[in-house]
Short mmCIF file of C-alpha atoms and ligand atoms in Angstrom, two decimals:
data_model
loop_
_atom_site.label_atom_id
_atom_site.label_comp_id
_atom_site.label_asym_id
_atom_site.label_seq_id
_atom_site.Cartn_x
_atom_site.Cartn_y
_atom_site.Cartn_z
CA MET A 181 119.74 8.27 274.54
CA ASN A 182 121.45 4.91 274.07
CA LEU A 183 123.46 4.58 277.28
CA ASN A 184 125.81 2.11 275.70
CA LYS A 185 126.59 4.56 272.94
CA TYR A 186 127.68 7.28 275.36
CA PRO A 187 128.04 5.68 278.82
CA ALA A 188 127.83 7.90 281.90
CA GLU A 189 130.99 8.71 283.79
CA PRO A 190 132.17 5.56 285.64
CA TYR A 191 133.19 7.74 288.64
CA ARG A 192 131.73 10.35 290.91
CA ILE A 193 133.31 13.71 291.63
CA LYS A 194 135.06 14.26 294.96
CA THR A 195 137.08 17.43 294.37
CA VAL A 196 136.08 20.30 292.10
CA GLU A 197 138.03 23.14 290.53
CA THR A 198 136.09 26.27 289.62
CA VAL A 199 136.36 27.49 286.04
CA LYS A 200 135.30 30.90 284.87
CA MET A 201 134.69 32.62 281.58
CA ILE A 202 136.14 36.04 280.87
CA SER A 203 134.31 38.40 278.48
CA ARG A 204 134.65 38.22 274.70
CA GLU A 205 136.43 41.57 274.72
CA GLU A 206 138.98 40.30 277.24
CA ARG A 207 139.43 37.07 275.29
CA ALA A 208 140.21 39.01 272.12
CA LYS A 209 142.74 41.11 274.05
CA VAL A 210 144.60 38.21 275.69
CA MET A 211 144.61 36.20 272.43
CA LYS A 212 146.28 39.12 270.65
CA GLU A 213 148.78 39.49 273.51
CA ALA A 214 149.55 35.78 273.18
CA GLY A 215 150.52 36.32 269.53
CA TYR A 216 147.56 34.18 268.36
CA ASN A 217 149.27 31.12 269.79
CA THR A 218 147.01 29.23 272.21
CA PHE A 219 150.13 27.79 273.92
CA LEU A 220 150.92 31.31 275.14
CA LEU A 221 147.57 31.93 276.85
CA ASN A 222 147.33 31.89 280.62
CA SER A 223 145.32 28.95 281.83
CA GLU A 224 143.32 31.30 284.07
CA ASP A 225 141.86 32.97 281.00
CA VAL A 226 140.64 29.66 279.54
CA TYR A 227 137.12 28.38 280.16
CA ILE A 228 137.34 24.82 278.78
CA ASP A 229 140.92 23.72 278.18
CA LEU A 230 141.26 21.25 275.31
CA LEU A 231 144.85 22.25 274.47
CA THR A 232 146.09 18.79 275.29
CA ASP A 233 145.43 15.52 277.07
CA SER A 234 149.04 15.56 278.24
CA GLY A 235 149.48 15.77 282.00
CA THR A 236 145.96 17.14 282.34
CA ASN A 237 144.49 13.91 283.72
CA ALA A 238 142.41 13.88 286.92
CA MET A 239 143.86 11.39 289.41
CA SER A 240 141.71 9.04 291.43
CA ASP A 241 141.39 8.86 295.21
CA LYS A 242 143.61 5.77 295.12
CA GLN A 243 146.29 7.64 293.20
CA TRP A 244 146.21 10.53 295.66
CA ALA A 245 146.53 8.02 298.47
CA ALA A 246 149.49 6.50 296.62
CA MET A 247 151.14 9.95 296.53
CA MET A 248 151.44 9.71 300.31
CA MET A 249 153.42 6.51 299.91
CA GLY A 250 156.28 8.32 298.19
CA ASP A 251 159.71 6.96 299.09
CA GLU A 252 161.91 9.90 298.09
CA ALA A 253 165.22 8.10 298.56
CA TYR A 254 167.80 9.20 295.99
CA ALA A 255 168.46 5.58 295.08
CA GLY A 256 166.50 2.34 295.25
CA SER A 257 163.06 3.86 295.99
CA ARG A 258 160.39 1.23 296.62
CA ASN A 259 158.09 3.20 294.32
CA PHE A 260 160.38 2.40 291.40
CA HIS A 261 160.14 -1.30 292.15
CA ASN A 262 156.35 -1.08 292.28
CA LEU A 263 156.25 0.82 288.98
CA GLU A 264 158.71 -1.58 287.35
CA LYS A 265 156.59 -4.57 288.44
CA THR A 266 153.40 -2.97 287.10
CA ILE A 267 155.01 -2.18 283.74
CA GLN A 268 156.53 -5.64 283.44
CA ASP A 269 153.16 -7.16 284.23
CA ILE A 270 151.09 -5.03 281.81
CA PHE A 271 153.60 -4.45 278.98
CA GLY A 272 155.67 -7.62 279.31
CA PHE A 273 159.09 -5.98 278.79
CA LYS A 274 162.10 -7.06 280.85
CA TYR A 275 163.73 -3.70 281.48
CA VAL A 276 162.32 -0.31 282.52
CA VAL A 277 164.10 3.05 282.63
CA PRO A 278 162.02 5.86 284.13
CA THR A 279 162.24 9.35 282.56
CA HIS A 280 160.74 12.73 283.45
CA GLN A 281 158.29 12.47 280.51
CA GLY A 282 158.00 10.85 277.09
CA ARG A 283 160.57 12.99 275.30
CA GLY A 284 163.15 12.03 277.92
CA ALA A 285 162.70 8.43 276.81
CA GLU A 286 162.83 9.51 273.14
CA ASN A 287 166.10 11.31 273.78
CA LEU A 288 167.70 8.21 275.32
CA LEU A 289 166.39 5.78 272.69
CA SER A 290 167.41 8.02 269.78
CA GLN A 291 170.93 8.35 271.15
CA ILE A 292 171.50 4.64 271.70
CA ALA A 293 169.63 3.15 268.75
CA ILE A 294 170.29 5.51 265.79
CA LYS A 295 173.57 5.77 263.89
CA PRO A 296 173.87 9.01 261.88
CA GLY A 297 172.52 8.53 258.36
CA GLN A 298 170.18 5.67 259.27
CA HIS A 299 166.51 5.85 258.37
CA VAL A 300 163.79 5.77 261.01
CA PRO A 301 160.47 4.83 259.42
CA GLY A 302 157.32 5.61 261.40
CA ASN A 303 153.54 5.74 261.06
CA MET A 304 153.35 9.51 260.61
CA TYR A 305 155.56 11.73 262.71
CA PHE A 306 155.24 13.13 266.20
CA THR A 307 156.86 16.50 266.92
CA THR A 308 159.25 15.61 269.76
CA THR A 309 159.84 12.05 268.51
CA ARG A 310 161.00 13.17 265.07
CA TYR A 311 163.01 16.00 266.60
CA HIS A 312 165.09 13.59 268.69
CA GLN A 313 165.49 11.17 265.81
CA GLU A 314 166.79 13.91 263.50
CA ARG A 315 168.95 15.47 266.19
CA ASN A 316 170.75 12.15 266.42
CA GLY A 317 171.34 11.92 262.69
CA GLY A 318 168.30 9.83 261.83
CA ILE A 319 166.32 10.35 258.63
CA PHE A 320 162.61 10.17 259.38
CA VAL A 321 160.44 8.43 256.76
CA ASP A 322 156.65 8.36 256.93
CA ILE A 323 155.31 4.88 256.12
CA ILE A 324 151.73 5.23 257.34
CA ARG A 325 148.95 4.07 254.96
CA ASP A 326 147.87 6.78 252.50
CA GLU A 327 144.34 7.09 253.88
CA ALA A 328 145.75 8.56 257.11
CA HIS A 329 146.63 11.75 255.24
CA ASP A 330 143.06 12.27 254.10
CA ALA A 331 140.76 13.70 256.78
CA GLY A 332 137.57 12.67 255.01
CA ILE A 333 138.21 8.94 254.56
CA ASP A 334 136.43 7.00 257.32
CA VAL A 335 138.16 3.62 257.60
CA PRO A 336 139.07 1.58 260.68
CA PHE A 337 142.70 1.34 261.79
CA LYS A 338 143.74 4.37 259.84
CA GLY A 339 147.02 4.43 261.79
CA ASN A 340 148.34 1.20 260.23
CA ILE A 341 151.77 1.00 258.65
CA ASP A 342 151.76 0.42 254.89
CA LEU A 343 153.88 -2.73 254.61
CA ASN A 344 154.67 -2.01 250.96
CA LYS A 345 156.21 1.31 251.96
CA LEU A 346 158.30 -0.44 254.62
CA GLN A 347 159.38 -3.16 252.16
CA ALA A 348 160.30 -0.53 249.56
CA LEU A 349 162.42 1.35 252.10
CA ILE A 350 164.27 -1.87 253.03
CA ASP A 351 164.79 -2.70 249.34
CA GLU A 352 166.10 0.76 248.58
CA HIS A 353 168.43 1.32 251.51
CA GLY A 354 169.09 -2.12 253.01
CA ALA A 355 168.22 -3.31 256.50
CA ASP A 356 171.51 -2.01 257.93
CA ASN A 357 170.50 1.51 257.07
CA ILE A 358 167.32 1.30 259.09
CA ALA A 359 167.80 2.11 262.78
CA TYR A 360 164.43 0.70 263.83
CA VAL A 361 160.78 1.02 262.97
CA CYS A 362 158.96 3.50 265.22
CA LEU A 363 155.34 2.37 265.52
CA ALA A 364 152.95 4.66 267.39
CA VAL A 365 149.78 3.39 269.06
CA THR A 366 147.58 5.38 268.51
CA VAL A 367 148.77 7.90 265.88
CA ASN A 368 148.35 11.31 267.46
CA LEU A 369 148.79 13.55 264.42
CA ALA A 370 146.64 11.36 262.19
CA GLY A 371 143.77 12.12 264.55
CA GLY A 372 144.35 9.60 267.33
CA GLN A 373 143.89 6.75 264.86
CA PRO A 374 144.53 3.19 266.03
CA VAL A 375 146.74 0.43 264.63
CA SER A 376 145.32 -3.08 264.29
CA MET A 377 146.86 -6.11 265.94
CA GLN A 378 147.15 -7.75 262.55
CA ASN A 379 149.23 -4.83 261.28
CA MET A 380 151.52 -4.98 264.32
CA ARG A 381 151.94 -8.72 263.78
CA GLU A 382 152.78 -8.22 260.11
CA VAL A 383 155.29 -5.46 260.88
CA ARG A 384 156.96 -7.84 263.32
CA GLU A 385 157.09 -10.65 260.75
CA LEU A 386 158.57 -8.41 258.08
CA THR A 387 161.18 -6.81 260.36
CA ASN A 388 162.14 -10.20 261.81
CA LYS A 389 163.07 -11.37 258.33
CA TYR A 390 165.66 -8.59 258.16
CA GLY A 391 166.68 -8.37 261.81
CA ILE A 392 165.25 -4.85 262.15
CA LYS A 393 164.14 -3.71 265.60
CA VAL A 394 160.72 -2.23 266.30
CA PHE A 395 160.16 0.33 269.05
CA TYR A 396 156.65 1.48 269.84
CA ASP A 397 155.57 4.93 270.88
CA ALA A 398 153.27 3.51 273.54
CA THR A 399 151.77 6.84 274.58
CA ARG A 400 148.12 5.90 273.96
CA CYS A 401 148.39 2.11 273.92
CA VAL A 402 145.34 1.61 276.14
CA GLU A 403 143.13 3.67 273.85
CA ASN A 404 144.52 1.63 270.97
CA ALA A 405 143.65 -1.58 272.81
CA TYR A 406 140.07 -0.40 273.22
CA PHE A 407 139.70 0.14 269.47
CA ILE A 408 141.07 -3.37 268.85
CA LYS A 409 138.58 -4.88 271.28
CA GLU A 410 135.74 -2.93 269.72
CA GLN A 411 136.59 -3.32 266.03
CA GLU A 412 139.07 -6.10 265.28
CA GLU A 413 137.83 -9.60 264.67
CA GLY A 414 138.74 -12.07 267.39
CA TYR A 415 139.32 -9.53 270.17
CA ALA A 416 135.82 -8.82 271.51
CA ASP A 417 136.19 -11.32 274.34
CA LYS A 418 139.76 -10.45 275.29
CA THR A 419 140.46 -8.12 278.22
CA ILE A 420 142.13 -4.75 277.65
CA LYS A 421 145.10 -6.06 279.62
CA GLU A 422 145.45 -9.10 277.36
CA ILE A 423 145.30 -6.88 274.29
CA VAL A 424 147.93 -4.46 275.64
CA ARG A 425 150.16 -7.41 276.48
CA GLU A 426 149.83 -8.88 273.00
CA THR A 427 150.45 -5.42 271.47
CA PHE A 428 153.90 -5.22 273.01
CA SER A 429 154.76 -8.83 272.30
CA TYR A 430 155.48 -7.61 268.75
CA ALA A 431 157.95 -4.92 269.89
CA ASP A 432 161.57 -4.81 271.06
CA GLY A 433 160.77 -1.97 273.40
CA CYS A 434 158.87 1.29 273.71
CA THR A 435 158.92 4.89 274.79
CA MET A 436 156.04 6.05 276.95
CA SER A 437 154.68 9.44 277.91
CA GLY A 438 153.14 8.82 281.32
CA LYS A 439 151.21 12.05 280.93
CA LYS A 440 148.62 10.45 278.68
CA ASP A 441 147.35 6.90 279.21
CA CYS A 442 149.07 6.43 282.60
CA LEU A 443 146.54 8.85 284.15
CA VAL A 444 149.12 11.03 285.89
CA ASN A 445 150.39 14.59 285.47
CA ILE A 446 154.07 13.89 284.88
CA GLY A 447 156.39 10.98 284.09
CA GLY A 448 157.43 8.59 281.37
CA PHE A 449 159.61 5.58 280.73
CA LEU A 450 161.63 3.57 278.25
CA CYS A 451 161.33 -0.23 278.01
CA MET A 452 163.30 -2.90 276.22
CA ASN A 453 164.22 -6.56 276.29
CA ASP A 454 167.84 -6.25 275.12
CA GLU A 455 170.27 -6.19 278.04
CA ASP A 456 173.07 -4.35 276.24
CA LEU A 457 170.70 -1.62 275.14
CA PHE A 458 169.36 -1.42 278.68
CA ASN A 459 172.87 -0.89 280.04
CA GLU A 460 173.48 1.89 277.54
CA ALA A 461 170.19 3.53 278.49
CA LYS A 462 171.13 3.36 282.16
CA GLU A 463 174.48 5.01 281.44
CA LEU A 464 172.72 7.89 279.71
CA VAL A 465 169.75 8.30 282.04
CA VAL A 466 172.06 9.49 284.83
CA VAL A 467 173.30 12.27 282.52
CA TYR A 468 169.91 13.59 281.42
CA GLU A 469 167.27 12.47 283.91
CA GLY A 470 168.60 11.08 287.20
CA MET A 471 169.37 7.76 288.83
CA PRO A 472 167.97 4.71 286.99
CA SER A 473 165.62 4.26 289.96
CA TYR A 474 163.85 7.60 289.50
CA GLY A 475 164.78 9.13 286.13
CA GLY A 476 163.55 12.63 286.97
CA ILE A 477 160.28 11.55 288.59
CA ALA A 478 159.53 11.95 292.31
CA GLY A 479 158.92 8.69 294.16
CA ARG A 480 155.31 9.69 294.84
CA ASP A 481 154.70 10.32 291.15
CA MET A 482 156.07 6.88 290.25
CA GLU A 483 153.64 5.35 292.75
CA ALA A 484 150.71 7.33 291.28
CA MET A 485 151.76 6.20 287.79
CA SER A 486 151.81 2.59 288.88
CA VAL A 487 148.26 2.87 290.22
CA GLY A 488 147.16 4.92 287.19
CA LEU A 489 148.38 2.28 284.77
CA GLN A 490 146.35 -0.36 286.57
CA GLU A 491 143.26 1.87 286.46
CA SER A 492 143.75 2.67 282.80
CA ILE A 493 143.22 -0.94 281.71
CA GLN A 494 139.85 -1.20 283.48
CA TYR A 495 137.21 -1.68 280.79
CA GLU A 496 134.65 0.78 282.22
CA TYR A 497 137.23 3.54 282.31
CA ILE A 498 138.54 3.13 278.78
CA GLU A 499 135.13 2.53 277.22
CA HIS A 500 133.82 5.80 278.65
CA ARG A 501 137.02 7.59 277.66
CA VAL A 502 136.86 6.69 273.99
CA LYS A 503 133.09 7.09 273.70
CA GLN A 504 133.14 10.50 275.37
CA VAL A 505 135.56 11.70 272.69
CA ARG A 506 133.34 10.14 270.02
CA TYR A 507 130.32 11.99 271.47
CA LEU A 508 131.91 15.32 270.56
CA GLY A 509 132.84 14.02 267.11
CA ASP A 510 129.33 12.73 266.47
CA LYS A 511 127.80 16.10 267.38
CA LEU A 512 130.10 17.96 265.00
CA ILE A 513 129.56 15.48 262.15
CA ALA A 514 125.79 15.76 262.62
CA ALA A 515 126.10 19.55 262.22
CA GLY A 516 128.17 19.21 259.05
CA VAL A 517 131.43 20.47 260.59
CA PRO A 518 134.43 18.91 258.79
CA ILE A 519 136.58 16.80 261.13
CA ILE A 520 139.02 13.93 260.73
CA GLU A 521 136.96 10.77 260.51
CA PRO A 522 136.61 8.43 262.22
CA SER A 523 136.89 10.08 265.66
CA GLY A 524 140.15 9.14 267.38
CA GLY A 525 140.92 8.05 270.90
CA HIS A 526 142.02 11.25 272.59
CA ALA A 527 140.79 14.15 270.50
CA ILE A 528 138.60 15.49 267.74
CA PHE A 529 140.51 17.21 264.95
CA LEU A 530 138.79 19.97 263.00
CA ASP A 531 139.77 19.87 259.33
CA ALA A 532 140.97 23.43 258.82
CA ARG A 533 141.33 22.96 255.05
CA ARG A 534 137.60 22.46 254.68
CA PHE A 535 136.72 24.76 257.61
CA CYS A 536 138.66 27.70 256.11
CA PRO A 537 138.75 27.09 252.35
CA HIS A 538 139.31 30.83 251.86
CA LEU A 539 142.82 30.59 253.38
CA THR A 540 145.95 29.02 251.86
CA GLN A 541 148.14 26.75 253.98
CA ASP A 542 150.77 29.53 254.13
CA GLN A 543 148.24 31.70 255.93
CA PHE A 544 148.18 29.14 258.77
CA PRO A 545 144.44 28.37 258.71
CA ALA A 546 144.53 25.96 261.65
CA GLN A 547 146.53 28.39 263.79
CA SER A 548 144.00 31.11 263.06
CA LEU A 549 141.00 28.84 263.57
CA ALA A 550 142.29 27.85 267.03
CA ALA A 551 142.70 31.52 267.94
CA SER A 552 139.19 32.37 266.70
CA LEU A 553 137.63 29.49 268.60
CA PHE A 554 139.16 30.81 271.81
CA VAL A 555 137.92 34.34 271.19
CA GLU A 556 134.49 33.01 270.28
CA SER A 557 134.03 30.70 273.25
CA GLY A 558 136.90 30.54 275.76
CA VAL A 559 137.68 27.02 274.51
CA ARG A 560 141.40 26.42 274.05
CA SER A 561 142.56 24.04 271.32
CA MET A 562 145.84 23.50 269.46
CA GLU A 563 147.14 23.81 265.90
CA ARG A 564 148.24 20.55 264.32
CA GLY A 565 149.18 21.57 260.79
CA ILE A 566 151.94 23.37 258.96
CA VAL A 567 153.11 25.29 262.04
CA SER A 568 153.51 22.11 264.12
CA ALA A 569 155.22 20.33 261.23
CA GLY A 570 158.13 22.81 261.23
CA ARG A 571 160.76 23.13 258.54
CA ASN A 572 162.89 20.61 256.66
CA LYS A 573 166.25 20.47 258.44
CA ASP A 574 168.23 20.59 255.18
CA THR A 575 166.23 22.82 252.81
CA GLY A 576 164.67 25.17 255.37
CA GLU A 577 161.30 24.84 253.61
CA HIS A 578 158.08 24.35 255.56
CA HIS A 579 157.04 20.73 255.90
CA ARG A 580 153.62 20.76 254.26
CA PRO A 581 151.43 18.16 255.93
CA LYS A 582 148.29 17.20 254.07
CA LEU A 583 146.44 17.35 257.36
CA GLU A 584 145.87 20.93 258.47
CA THR A 585 143.96 20.54 261.72
CA VAL A 586 142.87 22.00 265.02
CA ARG A 587 142.95 19.49 267.84
CA LEU A 588 140.26 19.51 270.51
CA THR A 589 141.94 17.24 273.01
CA ILE A 590 139.90 15.75 275.83
CA PRO A 591 141.68 15.47 279.21
CA ARG A 592 140.97 12.17 280.97
CA ARG A 593 138.26 12.14 283.68
CA VAL A 594 138.15 15.97 283.73
CA TYR A 595 135.16 17.25 281.74
CA THR A 596 131.58 16.04 281.43
CA TYR A 597 129.31 15.59 278.43
CA SER A 598 127.83 19.04 279.23
CA HIS A 599 131.21 20.65 278.71
CA LEU A 600 131.45 18.91 275.36
CA ASP A 601 128.01 20.28 274.44
CA VAL A 602 129.37 23.78 275.06
CA VAL A 603 132.40 23.01 272.89
CA ALA A 604 130.28 21.58 270.07
CA ASP A 605 127.93 24.60 270.11
CA ALA A 606 130.90 26.98 269.97
CA VAL A 607 132.49 25.20 267.01
CA ILE A 608 129.19 24.99 265.13
CA LYS A 609 128.54 28.70 265.69
CA LEU A 610 132.01 29.61 264.48
CA TYR A 611 131.55 27.42 261.41
CA GLN A 612 128.55 29.54 260.48
CA HIS A 613 130.71 32.66 260.10
CA LYS A 614 133.97 30.95 259.17
CA GLU A 615 134.73 33.53 256.44
CA ASP A 616 135.63 35.96 259.26
CA ILE A 617 138.69 33.87 260.17
CA LYS A 618 141.71 35.77 258.86
CA GLY A 619 145.15 34.60 257.75
CA LEU A 620 148.22 34.94 259.97
CA ARG A 621 151.96 35.48 259.51
CA PHE A 622 154.89 34.89 261.83
CA VAL A 623 156.29 37.73 263.88
CA TYR A 624 158.55 35.35 265.84
CA GLU A 625 159.55 31.89 264.65
CA PRO A 626 161.70 29.72 266.95
CA LYS A 627 164.14 27.34 265.26
CA GLN A 628 163.00 24.18 267.06
CA LEU A 629 159.48 22.91 267.80
CA ARG A 630 158.25 26.33 266.75
CA PHE A 631 154.58 25.77 267.52
CA PHE A 632 155.18 25.95 271.27
CA THR A 633 156.36 29.56 271.41
CA ALA A 634 155.85 31.17 267.98
CA ARG A 635 153.99 34.50 267.71
CA PHE A 636 151.77 35.71 264.88
CA GLU A 637 149.81 38.71 263.62
CA TYR A 638 146.89 39.04 261.22
CA ILE A 639 147.92 39.58 257.61
CA ASP A 640 145.77 42.60 256.71
C1 PLP B 282 153.01 13.54 274.14
C2 PLP B 282 153.61 12.63 273.17
C3 PLP B 282 154.97 12.32 273.19
C4 PLP B 282 155.96 13.03 274.09
O1 PLP B 282 155.70 12.86 275.44
P1 PLP B 282 155.91 14.01 276.52
O2 PLP B 282 155.53 13.34 277.80
O3 PLP B 282 155.05 15.17 276.18
O4 PLP B 282 157.36 14.40 276.50
C5 PLP B 282 155.43 11.38 272.29
N1 PLP B 282 154.60 10.79 271.40
C6 PLP B 282 153.30 11.08 271.34
C7 PLP B 282 152.45 10.38 270.34
C8 PLP B 282 152.76 12.00 272.22
O5 PLP B 282 151.45 12.30 272.13
#
């Protein structure tokens, strides 16, 4: 095997957690009890847990040591100052507001930066991000390039913003009716697809002409930086840190879920350069999160996040991370299983439209595929299709995303290539009797972010 293609883990294992597999019969029983929603399974019943890469990271020995350095003062914790310094150094923003996780930052930003009726263009949507934008009167508009909606098109930087779509939106509604551009690096729901530096630069140039702000969803900015180093001309010799720093030089601020690229289990933050906006964010953070020096995170967790961020930009770490994900994708492609191509930074997305051509989108093929994969193998994944997309706020109709997918999300530093072999074998086996996957219907549909707690039953 080419070691550079799939490098070995750049760490050795110091603590282990036993996993066990329950019988197929038991898996079928608990999946039914969970209403065919993998979010409602007990973790104890799961063998390999690829539900999400959010908060499922394994921390390093240095991070655990940092946990002991927690300064749990209600105000002015030294851990906040360390975290603030690290973020300022890596991201380059002036101001940092900690929040309990990413959506806490989205809540604050949406409240202070959106006036009701303003448009909020973004490169595809994310569930919680769009929810907060709409809750604050924003009108979400998808301006990602068309190719991102097509699972089968293998092009680099599939997460890029289509500048013509952005220009058309400005022409139609005027710059004053655009709250800000929300640019995600990488684009989770497009399959973890990266955005090129050139695209970020061009978005900055265009928005500067009109005085429109740009806020990044920075959640997977380190994975994005790796793709730039690997695939964008002129970046091969730059460090990951330099690339991350340049990335944010084209933004007015960002929201961050610490639970992904920061290599911790909880936390998040909001950054900006504008002092007035910062003051508004500080006024609100005390209402929703806590003092501006902890924002809902324990001191020890801020310290671990500070160390995690520094580890995340180490080349050996991020190279292994992205290539380990690609390893799973390569195995599935070789077996003819339809996935979103190219493989993204944090997950492999099964293309449920091609996996289950016998089901219509209204029969929730991705939801059902995720349930079947668990019953088949004990592997937990997540629906990212029509169920996740929810309903249009005004018409009550389902949003109908072109991408109907099941996400196999790889936690950071948690599983080995052998685990991914097990996952690949399970998916390939299921693909061989895919006609057995049945359609589902709702028995309980929550009004907001329904995918988290909805329940289903088989249609026949
Ligand atoms: C996870 C995620 C968020 C929200 O962050 P939480 O920490 O889960 O609240 C926002 N955007 C993207 C792209 C995410 O993946």
